[in-house]
Coordinates of C-alpha atoms and ligand atoms in Angstrom, one line a residue:
M1 CA -12.2 5.7 -23.5
T2 CA -13.9 7.8 -20.9
S3 CA -17.0 7.1 -18.9
T4 CA -18.7 8.7 -16.0
T5 CA -19.2 5.3 -14.3
Q6 CA -15.7 4.2 -15.0
G7 CA -12.4 5.4 -13.6
F8 CA -8.8 4.2 -14.1
G9 CA -6.2 3.2 -11.5
I10 CA -2.5 2.4 -11.8
D11 CA -0.7 0.6 -9.0
I12 CA 3.1 1.1 -8.8
G13 CA 4.7 -1.6 -6.8
G14 CA 8.2 -2.8 -6.0
S15 CA 7.8 -5.8 -8.3
G16 CA 5.0 -4.9 -10.8
I17 CA 3.2 -1.9 -12.3
K18 CA -0.5 -2.7 -12.9
G19 CA -3.5 -0.9 -14.3
A20 CA -7.1 -1.4 -15.1
P21 CA -10.3 0.6 -15.7
V22 CA -12.6 0.4 -12.7
D23 CA -16.3 0.3 -12.4
L24 CA -16.8 3.0 -9.8
G25 CA -20.2 1.9 -8.7
K26 CA -19.2 -1.7 -8.1
G27 CA -15.6 -1.2 -7.0
E28 CA -14.3 -3.8 -9.4
F29 CA -12.3 -4.0 -12.6
A30 CA -14.2 -3.1 -15.7
A31 CA -11.6 -5.0 -17.9
E32 CA -8.8 -7.4 -17.2
R33 CA -5.8 -5.6 -15.7
V34 CA -2.4 -5.2 -17.4
R35 CA 0.8 -5.9 -15.4
V36 CA 4.3 -5.1 -16.4
D37 CA 7.4 -5.9 -14.2
T38 CA 8.8 -2.9 -12.4
P39 CA 12.1 -2.0 -14.2
E40 CA 15.1 -3.3 -12.3
E41 CA 16.4 0.3 -12.1
S42 CA 13.2 1.7 -10.6
T43 CA 14.0 5.4 -11.3
P44 CA 11.3 7.9 -11.9
A45 CA 12.0 8.1 -15.7
N46 CA 11.8 4.3 -16.1
V47 CA 8.8 3.7 -13.9
I48 CA 6.8 6.6 -15.3
A49 CA 7.5 5.3 -18.8
V50 CA 5.9 1.9 -17.8
A51 CA 3.0 3.6 -16.1
L52 CA 2.2 5.5 -19.2
E53 CA 2.5 2.4 -21.3
V54 CA -0.1 0.7 -19.1
L55 CA -2.4 3.7 -19.5
Q56 CA -2.0 3.6 -23.3
E57 CA -2.8 -0.1 -23.4
F58 CA -6.4 0.9 -22.6
G59 CA -6.4 4.2 -24.5
W60 CA -7.6 5.8 -21.3
T61 CA -8.4 9.5 -21.4
G62 CA -9.9 11.2 -18.3
P63 CA -8.9 11.6 -14.7
F64 CA -7.0 8.7 -13.3
G65 CA -5.3 7.7 -10.0
C66 CA -1.9 6.3 -9.4
T67 CA -0.4 4.7 -6.3
F68 CA 3.2 4.8 -5.1
P69 CA 4.8 2.6 -2.5
G70 CA 6.0 5.4 -0.3
I71 CA 4.9 8.6 1.4
V72 CA 2.9 10.9 -0.9
K73 CA 2.1 14.4 0.2
R74 CA 0.2 16.7 -2.2
G75 CA 1.5 14.6 -5.1
V76 CA 5.2 14.7 -3.9
I77 CA 7.0 11.5 -3.0
G78 CA 8.4 11.6 0.5
S79 CA 10.0 8.2 0.9
A80 CA 11.2 5.3 -1.2
A81 CA 11.9 2.2 0.9
N82 CA 11.6 -0.4 -1.9
V83 CA 12.2 1.6 -5.1
D84 CA 15.0 3.9 -6.3
K85 CA 15.9 6.6 -3.8
S86 CA 15.9 9.3 -6.5
W87 CA 12.1 9.3 -6.2
I88 CA 12.3 11.4 -3.1
G89 CA 11.1 14.9 -3.8
V90 CA 9.6 14.1 -7.2
N91 CA 6.2 15.6 -7.8
L92 CA 4.7 12.5 -9.5
E93 CA 1.2 14.1 -9.7
K94 CA 2.5 17.1 -11.6
E95 CA 4.7 14.9 -13.8
L96 CA 1.9 12.5 -14.8
T97 CA -0.5 15.4 -15.3
E98 CA 1.9 17.2 -17.6
R99 CA 2.7 14.0 -19.6
T100 CA -1.0 13.0 -20.1
G101 CA -2.9 16.3 -20.0
Q102 CA -5.3 14.6 -17.6
P103 CA -6.1 15.3 -13.9
V104 CA -4.1 12.8 -11.8
T105 CA -4.3 11.8 -8.2
V106 CA -1.3 10.1 -6.6
V107 CA -1.8 8.3 -3.3
N108 CA 0.2 5.9 -1.2
D109 CA -0.5 2.3 -2.3
A110 CA -1.7 1.0 1.1
D111 CA -3.9 4.1 1.6
S112 CA -5.5 3.4 -1.7
A113 CA -6.1 -0.2 -0.8
G114 CA -7.5 0.9 2.5
V115 CA -10.0 3.3 0.9
A116 CA -11.1 0.5 -1.5
E117 CA -11.5 -2.1 1.3
D118 CA -13.5 0.4 3.4
R119 CA -15.9 1.2 0.5
F120 CA -16.2 -2.1 -1.3
G121 CA -14.1 -4.8 0.5
A122 CA -13.7 -6.5 3.9
A123 CA -14.5 -3.3 5.9
A124 CA -17.5 -2.2 4.0
D125 CA -19.9 -3.0 6.8
Q126 CA -17.7 -1.9 9.7
D127 CA -17.5 1.6 11.2
G128 CA -15.0 2.8 13.8
V129 CA -11.3 2.4 13.5
I130 CA -10.1 0.2 10.6
I131 CA -6.5 -0.7 10.1
V132 CA -5.6 -2.1 6.7
T133 CA -2.1 -3.6 6.2
T134 CA -0.6 -4.9 3.0
L135 CA 2.0 -7.7 3.3
G136 CA 4.2 -7.7 0.3
T137 CA 7.8 -6.5 -0.5
G138 CA 7.3 -4.2 2.4
I139 CA 4.4 -3.6 4.8
G140 CA 1.9 -0.9 4.0
S141 CA -0.7 0.6 6.3
A142 CA -3.9 2.6 6.1
V143 CA -6.0 3.9 9.0
L144 CA -9.6 4.9 8.5
H145 CA -12.0 6.2 11.1
D146 CA -15.7 6.0 10.1
G147 CA -14.6 6.1 6.4
V148 CA -12.1 9.0 6.7
L149 CA -8.5 8.2 5.9
L150 CA -5.6 9.3 8.0
P151 CA -2.9 9.2 5.3
N152 CA 0.7 8.1 5.3
T153 CA 0.8 6.1 8.5
E154 CA 3.8 3.9 7.6
F155 CA 3.3 1.2 10.3
G156 CA 5.7 -1.0 8.3
H157 CA 8.5 1.2 9.7
L158 CA 7.6 0.9 13.3
Y159 CA 10.4 -0.5 15.4
L160 CA 9.4 -3.6 17.3
A161 CA 10.9 -4.6 20.7
H162 CA 13.9 -6.3 19.1
H163 CA 14.8 -3.0 17.4
K164 CA 14.0 -4.2 13.9
E165 CA 11.7 -2.3 11.6
A166 CA 8.4 -4.3 11.3
E167 CA 8.7 -4.7 7.5
K168 CA 12.3 -6.0 7.6
F169 CA 11.1 -8.6 10.1
A170 CA 7.6 -9.6 9.0
A171 CA 6.9 -8.6 5.4
A172 CA 5.7 -11.4 3.0
S173 CA 9.1 -11.0 1.2
V174 CA 10.9 -11.9 4.4
R175 CA 8.9 -15.1 4.8
E176 CA 9.9 -16.0 1.2
E177 CA 13.6 -15.0 1.5
K178 CA 14.1 -16.8 4.8
D179 CA 11.9 -19.7 3.8
L180 CA 9.9 -19.3 7.1
S181 CA 7.2 -21.8 7.9
W182 CA 3.7 -20.3 8.2
E183 CA 4.0 -20.8 12.0
D184 CA 7.3 -19.0 12.2
W185 CA 6.1 -16.1 10.1
A186 CA 2.8 -15.9 12.1
E187 CA 4.9 -15.5 15.3
R188 CA 6.5 -12.4 13.7
L189 CA 3.1 -11.1 12.5
Q190 CA 1.8 -11.7 16.0
E191 CA 4.3 -9.3 17.4
F192 CA 3.4 -6.6 14.9
Y193 CA -0.4 -6.9 15.1
A194 CA -0.4 -7.2 18.9
H195 CA 1.6 -3.9 19.1
L196 CA -0.8 -2.1 16.7
E197 CA -3.7 -3.5 18.6
F198 CA -2.4 -2.1 21.9
I199 CA -1.7 1.3 20.5
F200 CA -4.8 1.9 18.4
S201 CA -7.6 -0.3 19.7
P202 CA -8.9 -0.9 16.2
D203 CA -12.3 -2.4 15.5
L204 CA -11.0 -4.4 12.5
F205 CA -7.7 -5.4 10.9
V206 CA -7.8 -6.1 7.2
V207 CA -4.8 -7.9 5.7
G208 CA -4.0 -7.3 2.0
G209 CA -1.1 -8.0 -0.4
G210 CA -0.7 -11.1 -2.6
V211 CA -0.3 -13.4 0.3
S212 CA -3.8 -12.6 1.6
K213 CA -5.0 -15.2 -0.9
K214 CA -3.4 -17.7 1.5
A215 CA -4.8 -16.1 4.6
D216 CA -6.1 -19.4 5.9
K217 CA -2.5 -20.5 6.4
F218 CA -1.5 -17.7 8.8
L219 CA -4.4 -15.6 10.1
P220 CA -5.9 -18.4 12.2
L221 CA -2.5 -18.7 14.0
L222 CA -2.8 -15.1 15.3
D223 CA -4.1 -14.4 18.8
L224 CA -5.7 -11.0 18.9
E225 CA -8.8 -9.4 20.5
T226 CA -9.5 -7.6 17.3
P227 CA -11.1 -9.4 14.4
I228 CA -8.5 -9.9 11.6
V229 CA -9.7 -10.7 8.1
P230 CA -8.2 -11.0 4.6
A231 CA -8.8 -8.2 2.1
G232 CA -12.1 -8.6 0.2
L233 CA -10.6 -7.2 -3.0
K234 CA -7.5 -9.4 -2.8
N235 CA -4.6 -7.5 -4.3
D236 CA -6.8 -5.3 -6.5
G237 CA -7.5 -2.6 -3.9
G238 CA -4.6 -0.4 -4.9
I239 CA -5.9 0.1 -8.4
I240 CA -9.6 0.3 -7.3
G241 CA -8.9 2.9 -4.5
A242 CA -6.7 5.1 -6.8
A243 CA -9.5 5.2 -9.4
L244 CA -12.1 6.0 -6.8
L245 CA -10.0 8.8 -5.2
A246 CA -9.2 10.3 -8.6
A247 CA -12.9 10.3 -9.7
E248 CA -14.0 11.9 -6.4
R249 CA -11.4 14.6 -6.7
A250 CA -12.3 15.3 -10.3
A251 CA -16.0 15.6 -9.4
Ligands
LIG301 C1 6.5 2.0 2.3 C2 5.1 2.3 2.3 C3 4.3 1.4 1.4 C4 4.6 -0.1 1.8 C5 4.0 -1.1 0.9 C6 6.7 0.6 2.7 O1 8.1 0.3 2.6 O2 7.3 2.8 3.2 O3 4.8 3.6 1.9 O4 2.9 1.6 1.6 O5 6.0 -0.3 1.7 O6 4.4 -0.9 -0.5

């Protein structure tokens, strides 16, 4: 199925691989998404096989976008914090293009969610500097200035004052593993967001990731100058942004 008003996005995550056709004009799914668990051994061969399976579920032909939970430079994977290390150096864009015969755009997962939030989500009416963070297995980040993305910012790997990487201290997975109360987790998030606020003077923080559905439990506990709001597209921004970026590039 190909359509000029529809695109397709795949979101590769540490725990799930998800895909859906996207209505490019509305910035929403055009059909219910499909999700498959990320293979335990998250090697390129295993993960690519699942991503292609998701694509085939919809019989999609045409340009599509795909996210990756690490640095992506010109289609090549540059880091793999939460998936198999053998990803580093793989040209995922080339690999997927060769396997499908379609034009493919590969983008960092948080950058993709950031673009989607900026166009259709919580930042749609805000110009200036927007910082979108995703709280999940790791912490992803996207920075946009007046709609233009500065890719691969990787704020989840900032070292905070106690010499711990932000995502090892404050990701949503850390809250679950350590069974932290919302208050205790919010204290950790406070340290992270206050640091970002001081360095970047953003106009808006947007908080994505699955836990953003429970934003009322922790966002009101944060004390920041900058407005901080949950993602408007919930956890769907990765898929939506990838589809948007792929369609733009193809055009
Ligand atoms: C990775 C980022 C990614 C984030 C969320 C981090 O560990 O380094 O590239 O955006 O996790 O998946």
